[in-house]
Amino acid sequence: MEITSLTNAKVKQWSKYKEKKHRDKDHKFLIEGEHLIEEAHKANLIECILIEQGKENMFPIYETYEVTRDILKKLSDSVSGTYIMAVCHMPNISSIDFGNKVIVLDDVQDPGNVGTIIRTAFSFGYTSIVLSSHSVDVYNEKVIRSTQGALFHMPIIRGDIMELLQELKQQGITLYATSLHEATPLQQTPKKTPCALIFGNEGNGVSKDVIDYSDHKVFIEMKTFDSLNVAVAAGICMYEFR
C-alpha cells in the first residue's frame, strides 16, 4: 500500500507514538533502521513496515506501507534519517518472572544511560530489568537506539519500586544496592545468586528507602573521583556479578 500525504490518518496515528502517553495508550512504538527491525522481528513484535518508495524491502512477510521521504522525516527522530521504519507492539508480560540475575533502576532518567545498561545486562546474561515509576520510558527513541535491540529480548518490569523489591525478596533474590556510604567494596562483597543489582538516579543515587531495604550496600573502589556515570558503574558491577 502506498501513502504520500503527510495528513493521512495512519501517518497522524503513527506520529503520535513519538509521545509516551500515546505509546502507553496503544501499547505501540516506532523503531527505525534495519538492525533494530531485525531484532524486533526475532522477538515477534512487528506490526507493520514503513519503507521509502523505491527501496528494497528486506522484511516482506509483514504488512508494508510505501511512504515518501517526507513522511519518514516526520516520523523519525534520527538526525541522519532512515529509509525504513516499523510500528511495533509492546511485549505482553502477563506475570512477573524476574529470573535469577536482575537489574533494578531507581529513578534513572537519562535515555542513553538506561539504554546502555539494558544492552550491557543482556550481553552479560542478566534475566530482567526492573524500573521505578519515575525512571525514563524504555520506549523513548533514544533508549531503544542505545539498547541496539537488547530491549526486545528481556522482560522489562515497571512499577512502584518498593513493591517490586518486596516481590524480589519474596522470590529469594538478594538485593545489592550501590552506595557511597557505609558500604562494602565491590571485590569484597559476597556474591550470591539469585541477585538483584540496584543503581540510582544520576544526581542523587539510590534512594535511602531502597538502600535501607537492601541486603547489601556496595561501592566501587576508586582512587580519585568518588562516583562514576551510572551506566559505567552498572557495567563494572554486572561484570563482577556475571
Coordinates of N, CA and C in Angstrom, one line a residue:
M1 N 0.8 -1.2 0.0 CA 0.0 0.0 0.0 C 0.9 1.3 0.0
E2 N 0.5 2.3 -0.7 CA 1.3 3.5 -0.9 C 0.6 4.6 -0.1
I3 N 1.4 5.4 0.6 CA 0.9 6.6 1.3 C 1.8 7.8 0.9
T4 N 1.2 8.9 0.4 CA 2.0 10.0 0.0 C 1.7 11.3 0.8
S5 N 0.6 11.3 1.5 CA 0.2 12.5 2.2 C 0.6 12.6 3.7
L6 N 1.2 13.7 4.1 CA 1.5 13.9 5.5 C 0.3 13.9 6.4
T7 N -0.8 14.2 5.8 CA -2.0 14.3 6.6 C -2.9 13.0 6.6
N8 N -2.3 12.0 6.0 CA -3.0 10.7 6.0 C -3.3 10.2 7.5
A9 N -4.5 9.6 7.7 CA -4.9 9.2 9.1 C -3.9 8.3 9.7
K10 N -3.3 7.4 9.0 CA -2.4 6.4 9.5 C -1.1 7.1 9.9
V11 N -0.6 8.1 9.1 CA 0.6 8.8 9.4 C 0.4 9.6 10.7
K12 N -0.8 10.2 10.8 CA -1.1 11.0 12.0 C -1.1 10.1 13.2
Q13 N -1.6 8.9 13.1 CA -1.6 8.0 14.2 C -0.2 7.5 14.6
W14 N 0.6 7.1 13.6 CA 2.0 6.7 13.8 C 2.8 7.8 14.5
S15 N 2.5 9.0 14.0 CA 3.3 10.2 14.6 C 3.0 10.4 16.1
K16 N 1.9 10.0 16.5 CA 1.5 10.1 18.0 C 2.4 9.2 18.8
Y17 N 3.0 8.1 18.2 CA 3.8 7.2 19.0 C 5.2 7.8 19.4
K18 N 5.4 9.0 19.0 CA 6.6 9.7 19.4 C 6.4 10.2 20.8
E19 N 5.2 10.2 21.3 CA 4.9 10.7 22.7 C 4.5 9.5 23.6
K20 N 5.0 9.5 24.8 CA 4.8 8.4 25.8 C 3.4 8.1 26.0
K21 N 2.5 9.2 26.2 CA 1.2 8.9 26.5 C 0.4 8.1 25.5
H22 N 0.8 8.3 24.2 CA 0.1 7.6 23.1 C 0.7 6.2 23.0
R23 N 2.0 6.1 23.3 CA 2.6 4.7 23.3 C 2.0 3.9 24.4
D24 N 1.8 4.4 25.5 CA 1.2 3.7 26.6 C -0.2 3.3 26.4
K25 N -0.9 4.3 25.7 CA -2.4 4.0 25.5 C -2.6 2.9 24.5
D26 N -1.8 2.9 23.4 CA -2.0 1.8 22.4 C -1.0 0.7 22.5
H27 N -0.1 0.8 23.5 CA 1.0 -0.3 23.6 C 1.7 -0.5 22.4
K28 N 2.1 0.6 21.7 CA 2.8 0.5 20.4 C 3.9 1.6 20.4
F29 N 5.0 1.3 19.6 CA 6.1 2.2 19.5 C 6.7 2.1 18.1
L30 N 7.5 3.1 17.8 CA 8.2 3.1 16.5 C 9.7 2.7 16.6
I31 N 10.2 2.1 15.6 CA 11.7 1.8 15.5 C 12.1 2.2 14.1
E32 N 13.4 2.4 13.9 CA 13.9 2.7 12.6 C 15.3 2.0 12.4
G33 N 15.5 1.7 11.1 CA 16.8 1.1 10.8 C 16.7 -0.5 10.7
E34 N 17.5 -1.1 9.8 CA 17.4 -2.5 9.6 C 17.8 -3.3 10.8
H35 N 18.8 -2.9 11.6 CA 19.3 -3.7 12.7 C 18.2 -3.8 13.8
L36 N 17.6 -2.7 14.1 CA 16.5 -2.7 15.2 C 15.3 -3.5 14.7
I37 N 15.0 -3.4 13.4 CA 13.9 -4.1 12.9 C 14.1 -5.6 12.9
E38 N 15.3 -6.0 12.5 CA 15.7 -7.4 12.6 C 15.6 -8.0 14.0
E39 N 16.0 -7.2 15.0 CA 15.9 -7.7 16.4 C 14.4 -7.7 16.8
A40 N 13.6 -6.7 16.4 CA 12.2 -6.8 16.7 C 11.5 -7.9 16.0
H41 N 12.0 -8.3 14.8 CA 11.4 -9.4 14.1 C 11.7 -10.7 14.9
K42 N 12.9 -10.8 15.4 CA 13.3 -12.0 16.2 C 12.4 -12.2 17.4
A43 N 12.0 -11.0 18.0 CA 11.1 -11.0 19.2 C 9.7 -11.0 18.8
N44 N 9.3 -11.1 17.6 CA 7.9 -11.2 17.1 C 7.1 -10.0 17.6
L45 N 7.7 -8.8 17.4 CA 7.0 -7.5 17.9 C 6.5 -6.6 16.8
I46 N 6.8 -7.0 15.5 CA 6.5 -6.1 14.4 C 5.0 -6.1 14.0
E47 N 4.4 -5.0 13.8 CA 3.0 -4.9 13.3 C 3.0 -4.6 11.8
C48 N 3.8 -3.6 11.4 CA 3.9 -3.3 10.0 C 5.2 -2.5 9.7
I49 N 5.6 -2.5 8.4 CA 6.8 -1.9 8.0 C 6.4 -0.6 7.2
L50 N 7.2 0.4 7.4 CA 7.1 1.7 6.6 C 8.4 1.8 5.8
I51 N 8.3 1.9 4.5 CA 9.6 1.9 3.7 C 9.5 3.0 2.7
E52 N 10.6 3.7 2.4 CA 10.6 4.7 1.4 C 10.3 4.2 0.0
Q53 N 9.6 4.9 -0.7 CA 9.2 4.5 -2.1 C 10.5 4.1 -2.9
G54 N 10.4 3.0 -3.6 CA 11.6 2.6 -4.5 C 12.7 1.8 -3.8
K55 N 12.6 1.7 -2.5 CA 13.6 1.0 -1.7 C 13.3 -0.5 -1.6
E56 N 14.3 -1.4 -1.5 CA 14.0 -2.8 -1.4 C 13.6 -3.1 0.0
N57 N 12.5 -3.9 0.2 CA 12.0 -4.3 1.5 C 12.6 -5.6 1.9
M58 N 13.4 -5.6 3.0 CA 14.1 -6.8 3.5 C 13.1 -7.6 4.4
F59 N 11.9 -7.1 4.6 CA 11.0 -7.8 5.6 C 9.6 -7.9 4.9
P60 N 9.6 -8.6 3.8 CA 8.3 -8.7 3.0 C 7.2 -9.5 3.7
I61 N 7.5 -10.2 4.8 CA 6.4 -11.0 5.4 C 5.4 -10.1 6.2
Y62 N 5.8 -8.9 6.4 CA 4.9 -8.0 7.2 C 4.1 -7.1 6.2
E63 N 2.9 -6.7 6.7 CA 2.2 -5.6 6.0 C 3.1 -4.4 5.8
T64 N 3.1 -3.9 4.6 CA 4.1 -2.9 4.3 C 3.4 -1.7 3.7
Y65 N 3.9 -0.5 4.1 CA 3.4 0.8 3.5 C 4.6 1.5 2.9
E66 N 4.4 1.7 1.5 CA 5.5 2.5 0.9 C 5.1 4.0 1.1
V67 N 6.1 4.8 1.6 CA 5.8 6.1 2.0 C 6.9 7.1 1.4
T68 N 6.6 8.3 1.5 CA 7.5 9.3 1.0 C 8.6 9.6 2.0
R69 N 9.7 10.2 1.5 CA 10.8 10.6 2.4 C 10.3 11.6 3.4
D70 N 9.4 12.5 3.0 CA 8.9 13.5 3.9 C 8.1 12.8 5.1
I71 N 7.4 11.8 4.8 CA 6.6 11.1 5.9 C 7.6 10.4 6.8
L72 N 8.7 9.8 6.3 CA 9.7 9.2 7.2 C 10.4 10.3 8.1
K73 N 10.6 11.4 7.5 CA 11.2 12.5 8.2 C 10.3 13.0 9.4
K74 N 9.0 13.0 9.1 CA 8.0 13.4 10.1 C 8.0 12.4 11.3
L75 N 8.2 11.1 11.0 CA 8.1 10.0 12.0 C 9.4 9.7 12.7
S76 N 10.5 10.1 12.0 CA 11.8 9.7 12.6 C 12.4 10.7 13.5
D77 N 13.1 10.3 14.5 CA 13.9 11.2 15.4 C 15.3 11.2 15.1
S78 N 15.7 10.4 14.1 CA 17.1 10.3 13.7 C 17.6 11.6 12.9
V79 N 18.7 12.1 13.3 CA 19.3 13.3 12.5 C 19.6 12.9 11.1
S80 N 20.2 11.7 10.9 CA 20.6 11.3 9.6 C 19.5 10.7 8.8
G81 N 18.3 10.5 9.4 CA 17.2 10.0 8.6 C 17.3 8.5 8.4
T82 N 16.2 7.9 7.8 CA 16.2 6.5 7.6 C 15.3 6.2 6.4
Y83 N 15.5 5.0 5.8 CA 14.6 4.7 4.7 C 13.6 3.6 5.1
I84 N 13.7 3.1 6.3 CA 12.8 2.0 6.8 C 12.5 2.2 8.3
M85 N 11.2 2.0 8.6 CA 10.8 2.0 10.0 C 9.8 0.9 10.2
A86 N 9.5 0.7 11.5 CA 8.4 -0.3 11.8 C 7.6 0.2 12.9
V87 N 6.3 -0.2 12.9 CA 5.4 0.0 14.1 C 5.4 -1.3 14.8
C88 N 5.7 -1.3 16.1 CA 5.8 -2.5 16.9 C 4.8 -2.4 18.1
H89 N 4.4 -3.6 18.5 CA 3.6 -3.7 19.8 C 4.5 -4.0 20.9
M90 N 4.2 -3.5 22.1 CA 5.0 -3.8 23.3 C 4.8 -5.3 23.7
P91 N 5.8 -5.9 24.2 CA 5.7 -7.3 24.6 C 4.7 -7.5 25.7
N92 N 4.0 -8.6 25.7 CA 2.9 -8.8 26.8 C 3.6 -9.6 27.9
I93 N 3.7 -8.9 29.1 CA 4.3 -9.6 30.3 C 3.1 -9.8 31.2
S94 N 2.6 -11.1 31.2 CA 1.4 -11.4 31.9 C 1.7 -11.7 33.4
S95 N 2.9 -12.2 33.7 CA 3.3 -12.5 35.1 C 4.7 -12.0 35.3
I96 N 5.0 -11.8 36.6 CA 6.4 -11.3 36.9 C 7.3 -12.5 37.1
D97 N 8.2 -12.7 36.2 CA 9.3 -13.7 36.3 C 10.6 -13.0 36.2
F98 N 11.2 -12.7 37.3 CA 12.4 -11.9 37.3 C 13.7 -12.7 36.8
G99 N 13.6 -14.0 37.0 CA 14.8 -14.8 36.7 C 15.8 -14.7 37.9
N100 N 17.0 -15.1 37.7 CA 18.0 -15.1 38.8 C 19.0 -14.0 38.8
K101 N 19.0 -13.2 37.8 CA 20.0 -12.1 37.8 C 19.3 -10.8 37.3
V102 N 19.0 -9.9 38.2 CA 18.1 -8.8 37.9 C 18.9 -7.5 38.0
I103 N 18.5 -6.5 37.2 CA 19.0 -5.1 37.3 C 17.8 -4.3 37.7
V104 N 18.0 -3.4 38.8 CA 16.9 -2.5 39.2 C 17.4 -1.1 39.1
L105 N 16.6 -0.3 38.4 CA 17.0 1.1 38.2 C 16.0 2.0 39.0
D106 N 16.6 2.8 39.9 CA 15.8 3.6 40.8 C 15.9 5.1 40.3
D107 N 14.8 5.4 39.5 CA 14.7 6.8 39.0 C 15.9 7.2 38.1
V108 N 16.4 6.3 37.3 CA 17.4 6.7 36.3 C 16.7 7.4 35.2
Q109 N 17.2 8.6 34.9 CA 16.5 9.5 34.0 C 17.1 9.6 32.5
D110 N 18.3 9.4 32.4 CA 19.0 9.6 31.1 C 18.7 8.5 30.1
P111 N 18.1 8.7 28.9 CA 17.9 7.6 28.0 C 19.1 6.9 27.6
G112 N 20.2 7.6 27.4 CA 21.4 6.9 27.0 C 21.9 5.9 28.1
N113 N 21.9 6.4 29.3 CA 22.3 5.5 30.4 C 21.4 4.3 30.5
V114 N 20.1 4.5 30.5 CA 19.2 3.3 30.6 C 19.4 2.3 29.4
G115 N 19.5 2.9 28.2 CA 19.7 2.0 27.1 C 21.0 1.2 27.2
T116 N 22.1 1.9 27.6 CA 23.4 1.2 27.7 C 23.3 0.1 28.8
I117 N 22.7 0.4 29.9 CA 22.5 -0.6 31.0 C 21.8 -1.8 30.5
I118 N 20.7 -1.6 29.7 CA 19.9 -2.7 29.2 C 20.8 -3.6 28.3
R119 N 21.5 -2.9 27.4 CA 22.3 -3.6 26.4 C 23.4 -4.4 27.1
T120 N 24.1 -3.8 28.2 CA 25.1 -4.5 28.9 C 24.5 -5.7 29.7
A121 N 23.3 -5.5 30.3 CA 22.7 -6.6 31.1 C 22.4 -7.8 30.2
F122 N 21.9 -7.5 29.0 CA 21.6 -8.6 28.0 C 22.9 -9.3 27.6
S123 N 23.9 -8.5 27.4 CA 25.2 -9.1 27.0 C 25.8 -10.0 28.0
F124 N 25.6 -9.7 29.3 CA 26.2 -10.5 30.4 C 25.2 -11.5 31.0
G125 N 24.1 -11.7 30.3 CA 23.2 -12.8 30.7 C 22.3 -12.5 31.8
Y126 N 22.0 -11.2 32.1 CA 21.0 -10.9 33.2 C 19.6 -11.2 32.6
T127 N 18.7 -11.4 33.5 CA 17.4 -12.0 33.1 C 16.3 -11.1 33.1
S128 N 16.3 -9.9 33.7 CA 15.2 -8.9 33.7 C 15.7 -7.6 34.1
I129 N 14.9 -6.6 33.8 CA 15.2 -5.2 34.2 C 14.0 -4.7 34.9
V130 N 14.2 -4.1 36.1 CA 13.1 -3.5 36.9 C 13.3 -2.0 36.9
L131 N 12.3 -1.2 36.6 CA 12.4 0.2 36.7 C 11.4 0.8 37.6
S132 N 11.8 1.8 38.4 CA 10.9 2.6 39.2 C 9.9 3.4 38.3
S133 N 8.8 3.8 38.9 CA 7.8 4.5 38.1 C 8.4 5.8 37.5
H134 N 9.4 6.4 38.1 CA 9.9 7.7 37.6 C 11.2 7.6 36.8
S135 N 11.5 6.3 36.5 CA 12.7 6.2 35.5 C 12.2 6.5 34.1
V136 N 13.1 6.8 33.2 CA 12.8 7.2 31.8 C 12.0 6.0 31.2
D137 N 11.1 6.4 30.2 CA 10.4 5.4 29.5 C 11.3 4.6 28.6
V138 N 11.3 3.3 28.6 CA 12.2 2.5 27.8 C 11.9 2.5 26.4
Y139 N 10.7 3.0 26.0 CA 10.3 3.0 24.6 C 10.5 4.4 24.0
N140 N 11.2 5.3 24.8 CA 11.8 6.5 24.2 C 12.8 6.1 23.1
E141 N 12.7 6.9 22.0 CA 13.5 6.5 20.8 C 15.0 6.4 21.2
K142 N 15.5 7.3 22.0 CA 16.9 7.3 22.4 C 17.3 6.0 23.2
V143 N 16.4 5.6 24.1 CA 16.6 4.4 24.8 C 16.7 3.2 23.9
I144 N 15.7 3.1 23.0 CA 15.6 2.0 22.1 C 16.9 1.9 21.2
R145 N 17.4 3.1 20.7 CA 18.5 3.1 19.8 C 19.8 2.6 20.6
S146 N 19.9 3.1 21.9 CA 21.1 2.8 22.6 C 21.1 1.3 23.1
T147 N 20.0 0.7 23.2 CA 19.9 -0.8 23.5 C 20.4 -1.6 22.4
Q148 N 20.4 -1.1 21.2 CA 20.7 -1.9 20.0 C 19.8 -3.1 19.8
G149 N 18.6 -3.1 20.3 CA 17.7 -4.2 20.2 C 17.6 -5.1 21.4
A150 N 18.5 -4.9 22.4 CA 18.5 -5.8 23.6 C 17.2 -5.7 24.3
L151 N 16.6 -4.5 24.3 CA 15.3 -4.2 24.9 C 14.3 -5.2 24.5
F152 N 14.3 -5.7 23.3 CA 13.2 -6.6 22.8 C 13.4 -8.0 23.3
H153 N 14.5 -8.3 24.0 CA 14.7 -9.7 24.4 C 14.8 -9.9 25.9
M154 N 14.5 -8.9 26.7 CA 14.5 -9.0 28.1 C 13.2 -8.5 28.7
P155 N 12.6 -9.2 29.7 CA 11.4 -8.7 30.4 C 11.8 -7.3 31.1
I156 N 10.9 -6.3 30.8 CA 11.1 -5.0 31.4 C 9.9 -4.8 32.4
I157 N 10.1 -4.7 33.7 CA 9.1 -4.6 34.6 C 9.1 -3.3 35.3
R158 N 8.0 -2.5 35.2 CA 8.0 -1.1 35.7 C 6.9 -1.0 36.8
G159 N 7.2 -0.2 37.8 CA 6.1 0.0 38.8 C 6.7 0.6 40.1
D160 N 5.9 0.5 41.2 CA 6.4 1.1 42.4 C 7.6 0.3 42.9
I161 N 8.7 0.9 43.1 CA 10.0 0.2 43.4 C 9.9 -0.6 44.7
M162 N 9.3 0.0 45.7 CA 9.3 -0.8 47.0 C 8.5 -2.1 46.9
E163 N 7.4 -2.0 46.2 CA 6.6 -3.2 46.0 C 7.3 -4.2 45.1
L164 N 8.1 -3.8 44.1 CA 8.8 -4.7 43.3 C 10.0 -5.3 44.1
L165 N 10.6 -4.5 44.9 CA 11.7 -5.1 45.8 C 11.2 -6.1 46.7
Q166 N 10.0 -5.9 47.3 CA 9.4 -6.9 48.1 C 9.1 -8.2 47.4
E167 N 8.7 -8.1 46.1 CA 8.5 -9.3 45.3 C 9.8 -10.0 45.1
L168 N 10.8 -9.2 44.8 CA 12.1 -9.8 44.6 C 12.6 -10.6 45.8
K169 N 12.4 -10.0 47.0 CA 12.8 -10.7 48.3 C 12.0 -11.9 48.5
Q170 N 10.7 -11.8 48.2 CA 9.8 -13.0 48.4 C 10.2 -14.2 47.5
Q171 N 10.9 -13.9 46.4 CA 11.3 -14.9 45.5 C 12.8 -15.4 45.8
G172 N 13.3 -14.9 47.0 CA 14.6 -15.4 47.5 C 15.7 -14.7 46.8
I173 N 15.5 -13.5 46.2 CA 16.6 -12.8 45.5 C 17.2 -11.8 46.4
T174 N 18.6 -11.9 46.5 CA 19.4 -11.0 47.4 C 19.5 -9.6 46.7
L175 N 19.3 -8.6 47.5 CA 19.4 -7.2 46.9 C 20.7 -6.5 47.2
Y176 N 21.4 -6.1 46.2 CA 22.6 -5.3 46.4 C 22.4 -3.9 45.9
A177 N 22.5 -2.9 46.8 CA 22.4 -1.5 46.4 C 23.7 -0.8 46.3
T178 N 23.9 0.0 45.3 CA 25.2 0.7 45.2 C 25.0 2.0 46.1
S179 N 26.1 2.2 46.9 CA 26.0 3.3 47.8 C 27.5 3.8 48.1
L180 N 27.6 5.1 48.4 CA 28.9 5.7 48.7 C 29.2 5.7 50.3
H181 N 28.2 5.3 51.0 CA 28.3 5.4 52.5 C 28.1 4.0 53.2
E182 N 29.0 3.7 54.1 CA 28.9 2.5 54.9 C 28.7 1.3 54.0
A183 N 29.4 1.2 52.9 CA 29.2 0.1 52.0 C 30.5 -0.8 51.9
T184 N 30.3 -2.0 51.4 CA 31.4 -2.9 51.3 C 32.0 -2.8 49.9
P185 N 33.4 -2.8 49.8 CA 34.0 -2.7 48.5 C 33.5 -3.8 47.6
L186 N 33.3 -3.5 46.3 CA 32.7 -4.5 45.4 C 33.5 -5.8 45.4
Q187 N 34.8 -5.8 45.3 CA 35.6 -7.0 45.3 C 35.4 -7.9 46.5
Q188 N 35.1 -7.2 47.7 CA 35.0 -8.0 48.9 C 33.6 -8.4 49.2
T189 N 32.6 -8.0 48.4 CA 31.2 -8.3 48.6 C 30.9 -9.8 48.3
P190 N 30.3 -10.5 49.2 CA 29.9 -11.9 48.9 C 28.8 -11.9 47.8
K191 N 29.1 -12.6 46.7 CA 28.2 -12.5 45.5 C 27.3 -13.8 45.4
K192 N 26.1 -13.6 45.7 CA 25.1 -14.7 45.8 C 24.2 -14.6 44.5
T193 N 23.7 -15.8 44.2 CA 22.7 -15.9 43.1 C 21.6 -16.7 43.7
P194 N 20.3 -16.3 43.5 CA 19.9 -15.2 42.6 C 20.1 -13.8 43.3
C195 N 20.3 -12.8 42.4 CA 20.7 -11.5 42.9 C 20.0 -10.4 42.1
A196 N 19.9 -9.2 42.7 CA 19.4 -8.0 42.0 C 20.4 -6.9 42.4
L197 N 20.9 -6.3 41.3 CA 21.8 -5.1 41.5 C 21.0 -3.8 41.3
I198 N 21.1 -2.9 42.2 CA 20.3 -1.7 42.2 C 21.2 -0.5 42.0
F199 N 20.8 0.3 41.0 CA 21.5 1.5 40.6 C 20.6 2.7 40.6
G200 N 21.1 3.9 41.0 CA 20.2 5.0 41.3 C 20.3 6.2 40.3
N201 N 19.5 7.1 40.6 CA 19.4 8.4 39.9 C 20.8 9.0 39.7
E202 N 21.0 9.7 38.5 CA 22.2 10.3 38.1 C 22.7 11.3 39.1
G203 N 21.8 12.0 39.7 CA 22.2 13.1 40.7 C 22.2 12.7 42.1
N204 N 21.2 11.8 42.5 CA 21.0 11.5 43.9 C 21.4 10.1 44.3
G205 N 21.7 9.2 43.3 CA 22.0 7.9 43.6 C 20.8 7.1 44.1
V206 N 21.0 5.9 44.7 CA 19.9 5.1 45.1 C 19.2 5.8 46.3
S207 N 17.9 5.8 46.4 CA 17.2 6.5 47.5 C 17.4 5.8 48.8
K208 N 17.3 6.5 49.9 CA 17.5 6.0 51.2 C 16.6 4.8 51.6
D209 N 15.4 4.9 51.2 CA 14.4 3.8 51.5 C 14.9 2.5 50.8
V210 N 15.3 2.6 49.6 CA 15.8 1.4 48.8 C 17.1 0.9 49.4
I211 N 18.0 1.8 49.8 CA 19.2 1.3 50.4 C 18.9 0.6 51.7
D212 N 18.1 1.2 52.5 CA 17.7 0.6 53.8 C 17.1 -0.8 53.7
Y213 N 16.3 -1.0 52.6 CA 15.6 -2.2 52.4 C 16.5 -3.3 51.8
S214 N 17.7 -2.9 51.2 CA 18.5 -3.9 50.6 C 19.3 -4.7 51.6
D215 N 19.8 -5.9 51.1 CA 20.6 -6.8 51.9 C 22.0 -6.4 52.0
H216 N 22.6 -5.8 51.0 CA 24.0 -5.4 51.0 C 24.1 -4.0 50.3
K217 N 25.1 -3.3 50.9 CA 25.5 -2.0 50.2 C 26.9 -2.2 49.6
V218 N 27.0 -1.7 48.4 CA 28.2 -2.0 47.6 C 28.8 -0.7 47.1
F219 N 30.1 -0.5 47.1 CA 30.7 0.6 46.4 C 31.9 0.1 45.5
I220 N 32.1 0.8 44.4 CA 33.3 0.5 43.6 C 34.5 1.3 44.0
E221 N 35.6 0.5 44.3 CA 36.8 1.2 44.8 C 37.4 2.0 43.7
M222 N 37.7 3.3 44.1 CA 38.3 4.2 43.1 C 39.4 5.0 43.8
K223 N 40.3 5.6 43.0 CA 41.4 6.3 43.6 C 41.2 7.8 43.7
T224 N 40.4 8.4 42.7 CA 40.3 9.9 42.7 C 38.9 10.3 42.9
F225 N 38.0 10.3 41.8 CA 36.6 10.6 42.0 C 35.9 9.6 42.9
D226 N 34.8 10.1 43.5 CA 34.1 9.1 44.4 C 32.9 8.6 43.7
S227 N 32.6 8.9 42.5 CA 31.5 8.4 41.8 C 31.7 8.3 40.3
L228 N 30.9 7.4 39.6 CA 31.0 7.2 38.2 C 29.7 7.4 37.5
N229 N 29.7 7.6 36.2 CA 28.5 7.6 35.5 C 27.7 6.3 35.8
V230 N 26.4 6.4 35.9 CA 25.6 5.2 36.4 C 25.7 4.0 35.4
A231 N 25.8 4.3 34.1 CA 25.9 3.2 33.1 C 27.3 2.5 33.3
V232 N 28.4 3.3 33.5 CA 29.7 2.7 33.7 C 29.7 1.9 35.0
A233 N 29.2 2.5 36.1 CA 29.2 1.7 37.3 C 28.4 0.4 37.2
A234 N 27.3 0.5 36.5 CA 26.4 -0.7 36.3 C 27.2 -1.8 35.5
G235 N 27.9 -1.3 34.5 CA 28.7 -2.3 33.7 C 29.8 -3.0 34.5
I236 N 30.5 -2.2 35.4 CA 31.5 -2.8 36.3 C 30.9 -3.8 37.2
C237 N 29.8 -3.4 37.9 CA 29.2 -4.3 38.8 C 28.6 -5.6 38.1
M238 N 28.0 -5.4 37.0 CA 27.5 -6.6 36.2 C 28.6 -7.5 35.9
Y239 N 29.7 -7.0 35.5 CA 30.8 -7.9 35.1 C 31.3 -8.7 36.3
E240 N 31.4 -8.0 37.5 CA 31.8 -8.7 38.7 C 30.8 -9.8 39.2
F241 N 29.5 -9.5 38.9 CA 28.5 -10.5 39.4 C 28.1 -11.5 38.3
R242 N 28.8 -11.4 37.1 CA 28.3 -12.2 36.0 C 28.3 -13.7 36.2

